PDB file of C-alpha atoms in Angstrom:
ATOM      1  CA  UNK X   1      38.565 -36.982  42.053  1.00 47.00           C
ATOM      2  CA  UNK X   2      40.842 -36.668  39.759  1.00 45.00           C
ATOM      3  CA  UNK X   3      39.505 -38.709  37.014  1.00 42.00           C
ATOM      4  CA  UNK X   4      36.423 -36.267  37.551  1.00 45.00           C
ATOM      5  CA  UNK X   5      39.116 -33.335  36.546  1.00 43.00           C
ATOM      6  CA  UNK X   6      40.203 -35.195  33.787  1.00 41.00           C
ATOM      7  CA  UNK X   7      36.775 -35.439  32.259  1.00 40.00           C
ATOM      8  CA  UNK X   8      35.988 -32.049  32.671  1.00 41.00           C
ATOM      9  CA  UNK X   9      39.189 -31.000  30.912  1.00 41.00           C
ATOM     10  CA  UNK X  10      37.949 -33.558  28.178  1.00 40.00           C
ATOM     11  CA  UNK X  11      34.916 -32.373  28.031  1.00 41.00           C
ATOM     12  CA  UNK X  12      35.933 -28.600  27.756  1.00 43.00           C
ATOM     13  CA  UNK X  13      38.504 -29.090  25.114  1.00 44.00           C
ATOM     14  CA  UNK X  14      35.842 -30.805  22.821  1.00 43.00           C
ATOM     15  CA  UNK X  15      33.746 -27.977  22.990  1.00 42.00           C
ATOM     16  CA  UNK X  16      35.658 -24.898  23.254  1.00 43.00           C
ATOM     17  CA  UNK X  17      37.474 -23.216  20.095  1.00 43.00           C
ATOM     18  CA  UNK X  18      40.591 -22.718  19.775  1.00 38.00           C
ATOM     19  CA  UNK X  19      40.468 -19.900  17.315  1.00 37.00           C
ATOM     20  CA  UNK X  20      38.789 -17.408  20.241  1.00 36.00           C
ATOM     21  CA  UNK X  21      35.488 -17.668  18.597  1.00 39.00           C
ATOM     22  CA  UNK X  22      32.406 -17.346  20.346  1.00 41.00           C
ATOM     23  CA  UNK X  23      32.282 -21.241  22.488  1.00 41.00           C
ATOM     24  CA  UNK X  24      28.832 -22.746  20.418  1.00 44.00           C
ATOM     25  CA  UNK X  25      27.939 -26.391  21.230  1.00 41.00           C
ATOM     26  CA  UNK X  26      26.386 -28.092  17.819  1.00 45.00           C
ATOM     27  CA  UNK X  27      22.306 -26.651  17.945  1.00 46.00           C
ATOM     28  CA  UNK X  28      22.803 -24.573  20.972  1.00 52.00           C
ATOM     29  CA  UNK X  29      23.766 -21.069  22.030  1.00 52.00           C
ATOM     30  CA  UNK X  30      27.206 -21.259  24.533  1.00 58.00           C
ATOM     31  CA  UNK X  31      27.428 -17.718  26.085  1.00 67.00           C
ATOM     32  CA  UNK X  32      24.833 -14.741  24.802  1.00 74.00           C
ATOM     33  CA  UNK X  33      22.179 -15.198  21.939  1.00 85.00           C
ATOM     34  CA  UNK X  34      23.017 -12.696  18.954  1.00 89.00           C
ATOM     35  CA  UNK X  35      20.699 -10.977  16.936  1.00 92.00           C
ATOM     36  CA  UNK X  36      19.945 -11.625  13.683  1.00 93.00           C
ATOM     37  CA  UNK X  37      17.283  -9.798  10.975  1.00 94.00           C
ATOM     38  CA  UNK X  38      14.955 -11.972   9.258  1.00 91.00           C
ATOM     39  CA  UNK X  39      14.044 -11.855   5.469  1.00 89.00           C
ATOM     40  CA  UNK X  40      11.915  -9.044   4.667  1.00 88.00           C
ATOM     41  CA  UNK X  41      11.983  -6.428   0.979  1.00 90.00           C
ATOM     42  CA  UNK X  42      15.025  -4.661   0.691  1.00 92.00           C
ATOM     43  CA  UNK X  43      13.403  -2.204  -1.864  1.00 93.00           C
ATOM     44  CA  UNK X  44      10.520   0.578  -1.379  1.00 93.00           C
ATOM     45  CA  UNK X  45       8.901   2.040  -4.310  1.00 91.00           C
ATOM     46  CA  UNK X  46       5.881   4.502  -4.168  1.00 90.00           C
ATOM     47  CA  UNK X  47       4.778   8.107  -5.462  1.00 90.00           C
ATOM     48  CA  UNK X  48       5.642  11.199  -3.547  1.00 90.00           C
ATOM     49  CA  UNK X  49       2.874  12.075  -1.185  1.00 89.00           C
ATOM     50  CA  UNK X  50       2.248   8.466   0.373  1.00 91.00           C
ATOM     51  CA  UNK X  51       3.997   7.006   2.747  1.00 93.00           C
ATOM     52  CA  UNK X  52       6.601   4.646   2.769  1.00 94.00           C
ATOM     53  CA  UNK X  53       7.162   1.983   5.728  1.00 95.00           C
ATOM     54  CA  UNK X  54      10.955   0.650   5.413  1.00 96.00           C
ATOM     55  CA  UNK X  55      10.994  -3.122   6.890  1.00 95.00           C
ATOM     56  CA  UNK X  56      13.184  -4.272   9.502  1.00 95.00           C
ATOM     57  CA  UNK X  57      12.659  -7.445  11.871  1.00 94.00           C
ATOM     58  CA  UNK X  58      15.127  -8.027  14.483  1.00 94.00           C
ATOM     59  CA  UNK X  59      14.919 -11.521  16.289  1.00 93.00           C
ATOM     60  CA  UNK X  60      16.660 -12.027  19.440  1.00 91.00           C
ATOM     61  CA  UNK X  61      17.438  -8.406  19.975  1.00 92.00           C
ATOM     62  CA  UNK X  62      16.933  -8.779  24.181  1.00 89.00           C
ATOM     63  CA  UNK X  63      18.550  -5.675  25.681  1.00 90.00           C
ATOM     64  CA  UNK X  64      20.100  -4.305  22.649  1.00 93.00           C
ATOM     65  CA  UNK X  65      18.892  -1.437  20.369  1.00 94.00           C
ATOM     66  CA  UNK X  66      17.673  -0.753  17.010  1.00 96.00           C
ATOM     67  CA  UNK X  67      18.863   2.231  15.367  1.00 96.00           C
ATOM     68  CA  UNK X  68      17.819   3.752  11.487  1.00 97.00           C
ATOM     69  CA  UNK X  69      20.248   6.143   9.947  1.00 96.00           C
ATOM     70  CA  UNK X  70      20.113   7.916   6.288  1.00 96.00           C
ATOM     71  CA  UNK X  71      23.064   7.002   4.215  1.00 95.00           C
ATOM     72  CA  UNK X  72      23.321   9.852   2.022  1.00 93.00           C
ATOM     73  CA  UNK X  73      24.238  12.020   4.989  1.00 92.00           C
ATOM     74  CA  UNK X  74      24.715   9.587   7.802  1.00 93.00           C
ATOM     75  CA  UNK X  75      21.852  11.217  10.071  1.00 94.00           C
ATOM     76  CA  UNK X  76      20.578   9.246  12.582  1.00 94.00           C
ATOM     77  CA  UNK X  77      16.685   9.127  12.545  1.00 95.00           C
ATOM     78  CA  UNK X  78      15.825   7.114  15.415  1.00 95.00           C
ATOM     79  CA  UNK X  79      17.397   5.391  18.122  1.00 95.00           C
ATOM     80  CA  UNK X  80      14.934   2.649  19.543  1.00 94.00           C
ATOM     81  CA  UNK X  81      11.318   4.301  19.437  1.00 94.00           C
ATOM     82  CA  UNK X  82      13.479   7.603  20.251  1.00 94.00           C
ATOM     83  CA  UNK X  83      13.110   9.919  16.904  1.00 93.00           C
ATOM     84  CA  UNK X  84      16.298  12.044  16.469  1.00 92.00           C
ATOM     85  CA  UNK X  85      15.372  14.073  13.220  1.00 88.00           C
ATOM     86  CA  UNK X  86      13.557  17.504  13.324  1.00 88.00           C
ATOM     87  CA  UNK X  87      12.020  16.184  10.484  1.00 89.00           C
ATOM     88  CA  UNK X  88       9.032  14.891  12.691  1.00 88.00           C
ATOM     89  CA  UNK X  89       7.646  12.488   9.063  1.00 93.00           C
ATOM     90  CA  UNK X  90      10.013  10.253  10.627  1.00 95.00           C
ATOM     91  CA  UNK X  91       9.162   7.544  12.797  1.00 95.00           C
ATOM     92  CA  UNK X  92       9.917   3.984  13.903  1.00 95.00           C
ATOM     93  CA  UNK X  93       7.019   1.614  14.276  1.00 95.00           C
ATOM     94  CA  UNK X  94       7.479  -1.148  16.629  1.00 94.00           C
ATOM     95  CA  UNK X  95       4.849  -3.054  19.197  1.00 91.00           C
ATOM     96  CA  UNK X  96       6.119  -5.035  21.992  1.00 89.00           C
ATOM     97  CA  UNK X  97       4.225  -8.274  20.590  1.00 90.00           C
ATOM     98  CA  UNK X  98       6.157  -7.941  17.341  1.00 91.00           C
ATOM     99  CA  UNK X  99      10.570  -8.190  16.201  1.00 93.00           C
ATOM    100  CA  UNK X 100       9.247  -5.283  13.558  1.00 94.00           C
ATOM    101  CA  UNK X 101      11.125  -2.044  13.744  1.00 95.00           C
ATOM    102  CA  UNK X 102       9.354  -0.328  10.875  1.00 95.00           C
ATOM    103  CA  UNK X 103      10.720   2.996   9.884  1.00 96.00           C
ATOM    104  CA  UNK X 104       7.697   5.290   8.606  1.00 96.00           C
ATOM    105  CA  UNK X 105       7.839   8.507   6.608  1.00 95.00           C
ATOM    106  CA  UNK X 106       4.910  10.301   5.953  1.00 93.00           C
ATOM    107  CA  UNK X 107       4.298  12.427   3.072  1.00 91.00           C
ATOM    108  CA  UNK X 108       6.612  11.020   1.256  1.00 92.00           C
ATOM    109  CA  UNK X 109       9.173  13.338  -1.309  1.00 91.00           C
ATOM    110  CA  UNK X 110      11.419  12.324  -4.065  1.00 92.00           C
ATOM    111  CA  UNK X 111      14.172  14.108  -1.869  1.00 92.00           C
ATOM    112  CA  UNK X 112      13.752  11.011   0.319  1.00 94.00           C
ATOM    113  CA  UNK X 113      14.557   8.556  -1.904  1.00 94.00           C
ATOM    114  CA  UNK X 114      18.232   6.610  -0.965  1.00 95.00           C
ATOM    115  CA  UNK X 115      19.366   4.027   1.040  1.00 96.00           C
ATOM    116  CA  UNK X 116      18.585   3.990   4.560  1.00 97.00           C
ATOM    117  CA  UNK X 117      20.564   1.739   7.477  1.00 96.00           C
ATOM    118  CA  UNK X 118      18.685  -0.841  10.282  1.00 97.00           C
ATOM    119  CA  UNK X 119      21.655  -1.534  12.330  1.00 96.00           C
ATOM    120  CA  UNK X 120      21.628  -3.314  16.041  1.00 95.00           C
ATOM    121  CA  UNK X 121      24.346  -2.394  18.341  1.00 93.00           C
ATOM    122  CA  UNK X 122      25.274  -5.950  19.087  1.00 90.00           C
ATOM    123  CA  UNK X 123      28.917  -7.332  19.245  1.00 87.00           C
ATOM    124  CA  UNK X 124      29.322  -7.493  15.862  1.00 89.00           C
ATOM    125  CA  UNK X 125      27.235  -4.984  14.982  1.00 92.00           C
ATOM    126  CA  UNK X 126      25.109  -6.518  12.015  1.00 94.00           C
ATOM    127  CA  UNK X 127      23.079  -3.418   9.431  1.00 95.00           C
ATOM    128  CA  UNK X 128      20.480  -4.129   6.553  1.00 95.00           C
ATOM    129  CA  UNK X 129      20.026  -1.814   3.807  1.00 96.00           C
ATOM    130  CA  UNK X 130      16.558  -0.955   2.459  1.00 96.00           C
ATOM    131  CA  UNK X 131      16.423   1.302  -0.781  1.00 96.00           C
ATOM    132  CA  UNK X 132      13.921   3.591  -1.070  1.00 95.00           C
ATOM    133  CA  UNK X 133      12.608   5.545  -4.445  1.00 93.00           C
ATOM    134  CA  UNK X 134      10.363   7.916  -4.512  1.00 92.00           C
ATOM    135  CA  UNK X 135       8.769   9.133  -8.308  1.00 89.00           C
ATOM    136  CA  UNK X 136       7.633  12.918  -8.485  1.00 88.00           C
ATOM    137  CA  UNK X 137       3.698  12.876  -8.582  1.00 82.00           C
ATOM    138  CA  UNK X 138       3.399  15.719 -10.532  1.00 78.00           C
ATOM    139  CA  UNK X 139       6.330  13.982 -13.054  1.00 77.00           C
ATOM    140  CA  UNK X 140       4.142  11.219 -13.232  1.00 72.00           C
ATOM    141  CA  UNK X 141       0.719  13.489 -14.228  1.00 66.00           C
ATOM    142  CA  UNK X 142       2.368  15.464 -16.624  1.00 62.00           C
ATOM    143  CA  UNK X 143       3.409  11.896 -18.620  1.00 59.00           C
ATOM    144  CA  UNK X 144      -0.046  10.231 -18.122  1.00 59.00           C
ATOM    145  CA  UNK X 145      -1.529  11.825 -21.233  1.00 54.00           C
ATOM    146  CA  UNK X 146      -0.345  13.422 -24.308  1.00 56.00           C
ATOM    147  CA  UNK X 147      -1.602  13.073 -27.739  1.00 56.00           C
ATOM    148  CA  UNK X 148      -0.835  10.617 -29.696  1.00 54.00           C
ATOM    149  CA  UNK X 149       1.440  10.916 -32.465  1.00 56.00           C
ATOM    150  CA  UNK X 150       1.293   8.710 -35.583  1.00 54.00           C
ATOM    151  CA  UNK X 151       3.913   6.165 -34.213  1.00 51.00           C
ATOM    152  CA  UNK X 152       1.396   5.752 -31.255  1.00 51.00           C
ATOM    153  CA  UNK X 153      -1.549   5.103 -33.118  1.00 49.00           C
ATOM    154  CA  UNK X 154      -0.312   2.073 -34.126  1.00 45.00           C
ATOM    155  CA  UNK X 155      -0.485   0.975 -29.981  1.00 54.00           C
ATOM    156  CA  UNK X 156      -4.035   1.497 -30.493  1.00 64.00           C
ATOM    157  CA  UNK X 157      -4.826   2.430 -26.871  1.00 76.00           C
ATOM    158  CA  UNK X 158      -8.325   2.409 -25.735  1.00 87.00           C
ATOM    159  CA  UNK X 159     -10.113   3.037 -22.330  1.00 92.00           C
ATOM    160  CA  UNK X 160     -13.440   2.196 -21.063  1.00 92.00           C
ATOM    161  CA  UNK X 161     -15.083   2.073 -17.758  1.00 94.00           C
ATOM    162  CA  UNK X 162     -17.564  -1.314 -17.761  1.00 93.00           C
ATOM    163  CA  UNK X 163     -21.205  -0.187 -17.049  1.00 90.00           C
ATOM    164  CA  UNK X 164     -23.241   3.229 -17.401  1.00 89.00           C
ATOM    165  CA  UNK X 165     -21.665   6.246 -17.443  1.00 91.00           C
ATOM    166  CA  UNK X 166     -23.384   7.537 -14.322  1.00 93.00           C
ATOM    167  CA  UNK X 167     -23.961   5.233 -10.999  1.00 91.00           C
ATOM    168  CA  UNK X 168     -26.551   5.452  -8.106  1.00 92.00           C
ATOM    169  CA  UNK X 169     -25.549   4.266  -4.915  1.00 91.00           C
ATOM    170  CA  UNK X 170     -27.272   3.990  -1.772  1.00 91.00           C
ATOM    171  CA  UNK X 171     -25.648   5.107   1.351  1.00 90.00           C
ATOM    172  CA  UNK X 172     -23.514   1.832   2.930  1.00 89.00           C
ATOM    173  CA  UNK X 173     -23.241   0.134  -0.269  1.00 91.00           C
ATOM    174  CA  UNK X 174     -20.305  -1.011  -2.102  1.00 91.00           C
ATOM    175  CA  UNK X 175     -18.807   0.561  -5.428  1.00 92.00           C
ATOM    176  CA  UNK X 176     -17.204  -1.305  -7.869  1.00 93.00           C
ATOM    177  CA  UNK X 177     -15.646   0.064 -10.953  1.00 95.00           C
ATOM    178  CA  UNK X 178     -13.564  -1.976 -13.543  1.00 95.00           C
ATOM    179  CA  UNK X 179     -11.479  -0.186 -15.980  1.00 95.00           C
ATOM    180  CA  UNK X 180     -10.039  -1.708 -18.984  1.00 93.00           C
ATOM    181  CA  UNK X 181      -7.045  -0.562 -20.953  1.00 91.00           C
ATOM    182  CA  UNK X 182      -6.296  -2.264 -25.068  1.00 89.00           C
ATOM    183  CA  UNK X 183      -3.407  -2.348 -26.415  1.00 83.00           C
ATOM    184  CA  UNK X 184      -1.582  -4.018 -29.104  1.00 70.00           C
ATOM    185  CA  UNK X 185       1.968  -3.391 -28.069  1.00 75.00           C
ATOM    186  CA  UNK X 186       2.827  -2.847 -24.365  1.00 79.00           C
ATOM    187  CA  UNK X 187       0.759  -2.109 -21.462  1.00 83.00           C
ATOM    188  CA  UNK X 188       0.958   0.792 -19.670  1.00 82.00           C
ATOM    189  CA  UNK X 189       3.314   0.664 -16.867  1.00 81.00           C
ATOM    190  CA  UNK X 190       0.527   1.444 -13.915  1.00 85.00           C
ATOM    191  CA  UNK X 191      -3.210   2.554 -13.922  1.00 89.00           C
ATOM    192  CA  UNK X 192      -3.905   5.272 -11.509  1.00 91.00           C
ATOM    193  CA  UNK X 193      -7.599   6.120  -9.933  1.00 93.00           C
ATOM    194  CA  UNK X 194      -8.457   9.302  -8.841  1.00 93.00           C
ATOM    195  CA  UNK X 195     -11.956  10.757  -6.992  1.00 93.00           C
ATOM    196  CA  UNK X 196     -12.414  14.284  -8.289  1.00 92.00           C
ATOM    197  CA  UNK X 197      -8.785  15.454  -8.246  1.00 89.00           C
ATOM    198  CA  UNK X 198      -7.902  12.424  -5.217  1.00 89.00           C
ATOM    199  CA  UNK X 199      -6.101  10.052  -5.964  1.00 88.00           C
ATOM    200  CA  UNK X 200      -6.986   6.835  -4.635  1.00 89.00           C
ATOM    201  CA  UNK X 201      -4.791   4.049  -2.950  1.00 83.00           C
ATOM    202  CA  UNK X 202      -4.506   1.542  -0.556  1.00 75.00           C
ATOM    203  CA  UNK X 203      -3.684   3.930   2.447  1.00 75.00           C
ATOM    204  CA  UNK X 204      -5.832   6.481   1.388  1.00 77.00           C
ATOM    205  CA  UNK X 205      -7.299   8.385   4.265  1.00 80.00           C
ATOM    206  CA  UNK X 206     -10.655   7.046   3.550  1.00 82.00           C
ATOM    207  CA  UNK X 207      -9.801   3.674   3.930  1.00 83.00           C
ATOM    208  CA  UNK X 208     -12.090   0.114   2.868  1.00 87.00           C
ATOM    209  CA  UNK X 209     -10.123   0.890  -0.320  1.00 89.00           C
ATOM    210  CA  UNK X 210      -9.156  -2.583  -2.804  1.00 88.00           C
ATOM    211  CA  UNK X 211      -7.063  -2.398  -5.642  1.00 88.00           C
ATOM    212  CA  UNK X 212      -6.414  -5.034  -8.290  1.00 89.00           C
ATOM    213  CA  UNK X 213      -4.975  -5.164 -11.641  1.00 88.00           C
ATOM    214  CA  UNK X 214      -4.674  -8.448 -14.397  1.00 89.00           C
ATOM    215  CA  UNK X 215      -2.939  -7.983 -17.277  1.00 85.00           C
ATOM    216  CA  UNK X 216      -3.478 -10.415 -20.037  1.00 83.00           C
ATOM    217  CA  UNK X 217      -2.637 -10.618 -23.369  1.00 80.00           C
ATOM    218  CA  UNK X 218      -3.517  -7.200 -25.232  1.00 84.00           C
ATOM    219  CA  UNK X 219      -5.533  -5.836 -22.182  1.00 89.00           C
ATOM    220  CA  UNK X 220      -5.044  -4.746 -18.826  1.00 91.00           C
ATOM    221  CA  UNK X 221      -7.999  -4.770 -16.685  1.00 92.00           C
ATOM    222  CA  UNK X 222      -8.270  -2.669 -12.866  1.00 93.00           C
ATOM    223  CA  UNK X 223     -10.552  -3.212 -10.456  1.00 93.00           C
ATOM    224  CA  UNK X 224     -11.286  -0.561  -7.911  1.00 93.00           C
ATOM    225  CA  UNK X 225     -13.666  -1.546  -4.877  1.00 92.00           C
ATOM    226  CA  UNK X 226     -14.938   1.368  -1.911  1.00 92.00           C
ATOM    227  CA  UNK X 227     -16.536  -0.591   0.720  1.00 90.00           C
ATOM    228  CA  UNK X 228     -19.778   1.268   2.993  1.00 90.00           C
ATOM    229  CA  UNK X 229     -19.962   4.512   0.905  1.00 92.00           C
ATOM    230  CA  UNK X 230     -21.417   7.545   1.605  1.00 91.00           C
ATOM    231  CA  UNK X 231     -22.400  10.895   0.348  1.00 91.00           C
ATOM    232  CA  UNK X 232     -18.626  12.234   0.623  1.00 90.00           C
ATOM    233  CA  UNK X 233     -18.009   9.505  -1.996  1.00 92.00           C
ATOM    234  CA  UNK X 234     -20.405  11.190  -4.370  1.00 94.00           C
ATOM    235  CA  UNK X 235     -17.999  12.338  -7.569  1.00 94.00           C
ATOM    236  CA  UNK X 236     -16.356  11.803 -10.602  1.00 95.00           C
ATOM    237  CA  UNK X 237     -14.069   8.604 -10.424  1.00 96.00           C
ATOM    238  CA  UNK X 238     -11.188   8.372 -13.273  1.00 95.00           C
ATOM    239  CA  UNK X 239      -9.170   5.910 -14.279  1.00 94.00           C
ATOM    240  CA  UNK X 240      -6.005   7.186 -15.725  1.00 91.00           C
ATOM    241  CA  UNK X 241      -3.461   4.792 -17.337  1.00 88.00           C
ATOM    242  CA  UNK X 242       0.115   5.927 -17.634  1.00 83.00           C
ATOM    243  CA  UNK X 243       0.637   7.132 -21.529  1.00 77.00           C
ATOM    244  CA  UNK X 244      -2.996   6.246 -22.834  1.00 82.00           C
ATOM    245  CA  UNK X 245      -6.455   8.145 -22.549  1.00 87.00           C
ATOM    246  CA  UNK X 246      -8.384   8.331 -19.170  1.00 90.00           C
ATOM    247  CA  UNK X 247     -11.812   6.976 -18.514  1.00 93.00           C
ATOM    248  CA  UNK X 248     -14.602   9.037 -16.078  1.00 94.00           C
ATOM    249  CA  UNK X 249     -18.106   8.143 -15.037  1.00 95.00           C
ATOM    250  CA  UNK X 250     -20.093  10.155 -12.256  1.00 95.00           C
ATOM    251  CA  UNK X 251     -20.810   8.794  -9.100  1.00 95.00           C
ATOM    252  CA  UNK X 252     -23.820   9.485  -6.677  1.00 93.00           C
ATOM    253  CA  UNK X 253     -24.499   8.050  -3.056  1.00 92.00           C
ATOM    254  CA  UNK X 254     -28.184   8.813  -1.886  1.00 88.00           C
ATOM    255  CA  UNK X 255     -29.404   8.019   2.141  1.00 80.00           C
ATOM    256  CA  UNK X 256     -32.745   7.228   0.787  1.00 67.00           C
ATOM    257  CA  UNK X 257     -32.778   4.033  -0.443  1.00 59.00           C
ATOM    258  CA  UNK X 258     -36.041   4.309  -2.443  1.00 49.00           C
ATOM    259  CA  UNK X 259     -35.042   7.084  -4.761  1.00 52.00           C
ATOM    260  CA  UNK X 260     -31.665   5.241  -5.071  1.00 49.00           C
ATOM    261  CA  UNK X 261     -33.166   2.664  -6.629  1.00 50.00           C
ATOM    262  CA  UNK X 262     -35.233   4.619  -8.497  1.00 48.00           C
ATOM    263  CA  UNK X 263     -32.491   6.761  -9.909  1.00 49.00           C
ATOM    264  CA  UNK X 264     -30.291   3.382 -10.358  1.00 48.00           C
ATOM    265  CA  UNK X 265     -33.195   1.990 -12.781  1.00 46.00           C
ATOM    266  CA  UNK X 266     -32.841   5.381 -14.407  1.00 44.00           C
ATOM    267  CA  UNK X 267     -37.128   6.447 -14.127  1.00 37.00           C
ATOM    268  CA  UNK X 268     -36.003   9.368 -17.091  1.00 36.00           C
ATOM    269  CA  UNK X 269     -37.441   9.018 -20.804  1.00 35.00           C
ATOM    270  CA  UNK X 270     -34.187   8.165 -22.003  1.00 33.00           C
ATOM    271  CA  UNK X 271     -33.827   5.441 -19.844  1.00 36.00           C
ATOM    272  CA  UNK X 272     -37.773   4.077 -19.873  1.00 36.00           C
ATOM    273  CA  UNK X 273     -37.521   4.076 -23.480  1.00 37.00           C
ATOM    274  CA  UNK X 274     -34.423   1.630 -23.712  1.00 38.00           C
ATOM    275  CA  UNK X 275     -34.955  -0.763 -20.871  1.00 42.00           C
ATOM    276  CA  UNK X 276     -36.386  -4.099 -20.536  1.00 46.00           C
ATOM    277  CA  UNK X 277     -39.961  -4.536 -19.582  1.00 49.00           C
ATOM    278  CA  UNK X 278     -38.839  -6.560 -16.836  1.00 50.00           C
ATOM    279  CA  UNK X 279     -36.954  -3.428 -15.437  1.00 49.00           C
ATOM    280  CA  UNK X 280     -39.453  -1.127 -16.880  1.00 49.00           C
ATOM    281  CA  UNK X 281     -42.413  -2.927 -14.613  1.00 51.00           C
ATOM    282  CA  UNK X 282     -39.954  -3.118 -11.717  1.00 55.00           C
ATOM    283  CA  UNK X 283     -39.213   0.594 -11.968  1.00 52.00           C
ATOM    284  CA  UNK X 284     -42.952   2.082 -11.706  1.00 54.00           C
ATOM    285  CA  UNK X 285     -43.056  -0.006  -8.923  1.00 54.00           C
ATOM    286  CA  UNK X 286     -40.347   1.664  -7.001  1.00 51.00           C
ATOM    287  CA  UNK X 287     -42.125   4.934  -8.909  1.00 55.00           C
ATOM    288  CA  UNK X 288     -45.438   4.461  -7.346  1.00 57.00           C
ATOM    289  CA  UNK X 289     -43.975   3.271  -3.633  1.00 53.00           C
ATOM    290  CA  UNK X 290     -42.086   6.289  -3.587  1.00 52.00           C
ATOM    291  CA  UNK X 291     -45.079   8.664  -4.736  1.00 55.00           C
ATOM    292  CA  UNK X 292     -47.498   7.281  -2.093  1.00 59.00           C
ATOM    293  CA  UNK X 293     -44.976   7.999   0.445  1.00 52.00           C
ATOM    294  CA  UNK X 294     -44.844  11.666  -0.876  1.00 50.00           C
ATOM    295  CA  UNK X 295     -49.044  11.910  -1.107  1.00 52.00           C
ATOM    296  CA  UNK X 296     -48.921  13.048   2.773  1.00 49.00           C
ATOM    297  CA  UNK X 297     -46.259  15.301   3.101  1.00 45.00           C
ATOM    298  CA  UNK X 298     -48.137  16.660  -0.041  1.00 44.00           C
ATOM    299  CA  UNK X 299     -51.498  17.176   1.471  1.00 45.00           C
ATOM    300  CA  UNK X 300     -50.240  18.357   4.486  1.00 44.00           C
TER     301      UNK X 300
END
């Protein structure tokens, strides 16, 4: 018995600190798990209007809770899915199945922009900072375009949308647009699409929206992509790069698929005259389907 005693004390000195720590065995929790955040962006950058989702994943929280504050005033915002703000933009984001604790503010505002806390109320508590900017929309319009003075003539900006000037679509299609910016100098610091007076991005509330931009060498080339359009799509699309000209070209979505693709091979003089023969002959055929089915409803 009492060599038992004397192993246990052994045993317990060999594993407990003496410096009051938390006891930890090498590789294992001794006493209660503590929380710790995982590695996710610490800064948010995005153009007033959108809305900006602030990162914060928590692993082992168990019974403790996640709390968001606002640095520049120290307001609390939300207190586990609680939101504590009369500012209802604010909300935390979080699903059972998930560590995320995502705070989201809608409709964004430059006002917004500062540093905002993720803390955990554990023993010590442990806080993450996430930064948050916000630029002025209407800043950013009022610098897209001015004109050019002779020192920027020597950037030699250019725009261009690829393709015709004016795009048929039929109803559940896709659109693709491609919009290339020259320049000899620098490229300009983002490229911006709008629909009619809309500007378009990624959680737009249209959704089936892509986005992609390559910059190489002395051009810089964005691709936008609307998946399943429809007539509400019908429009002028423009692509507007920050500090050079702006590129348009008109946009329509028809249901009826033959005089889509009749309007898409362009059946006008204009047209006829310039295209292939191959497309010419593959026009009137489209031409004649579409007038035989129009003989009845004529006659009748």
């Amino acid at each position: 018995m009492c060599v038992n005693k004397l192993y246990w004390l052994f045993f317990l000195g060999s594993v407990l600190p003496s410096s009051g720590e938390a006891p930890r065995a090498e590789g294992w929790w001794v006493g209660r798990p503590q929380p710790y955040f995982s590695e996710s962006p610490t800064n948010v950058t995005l153009i007033s209007g959108q809305t900006a989702y602030l990162p914060c994943r928590v692993h082992m929280l168990a019974d403790r809770t996640v709390t968001w504050m606002r640095v520049r005033d120290l307001h609390i915002l939300t207190i586990g899915l609680v939101t504590y703000s009369a500012d209802d933009r604010f909300q935390v984001l979080h699903s059972p199945e998930t560590d995320d604790w995502t705070l989201q503010v809608q409709y964004s505002q430059p006002r917004d922009s500062g540093t905002y806390k993720c803390q955990v109320n554990s023993d010590p508590k442990i806080v993450r900072n996430v930064h948050l900017i916000v630029t002025d929309k209407r800043l950013l319009d009022s610098q897209l375009y001015r004109p050019p003075t002779p020192a920027d003539k020597k950037a030699g900006y250019g725009t261009y949308i690829l393709g015709a000037n004016e795009r048929f679509l039929q109803a559940g299609s896709s659109l693709s647009l491609v919009c290339v910016v020259t320049h000899t100098l620098a490229p300009p610091t983002a490229v911006l699409w709008y629909h009619d007076t809309t500007i378009l991005d990624y959680d737009s509330p249209r959704g089936g929206i892509s986005l992609q931009v390559e910059k190489t060498g002395d051009q810089t080339t964005s691709r936008l992509l609307l998946s399943s359009v429809h007539e509400g799509d019908s429009g002028n699309y423009t692509c507007v790069p920050v500090n050079a000209p702006k590129a348009s070209v008109s946009v329509h979505v028809n249901s009826d698929e033959l005089r889509a693709a009749v309007q898409q091979e362009g059946v006008s003089g204009a047209t006829l005259a310039s295209a292939s023969p191959g497309h010419l002959l593959q026009a009137c055929f489209v031409a004649a389907a579409l007038a035989r089915l129009a003989a009845p409803s004529a006659l009748s």
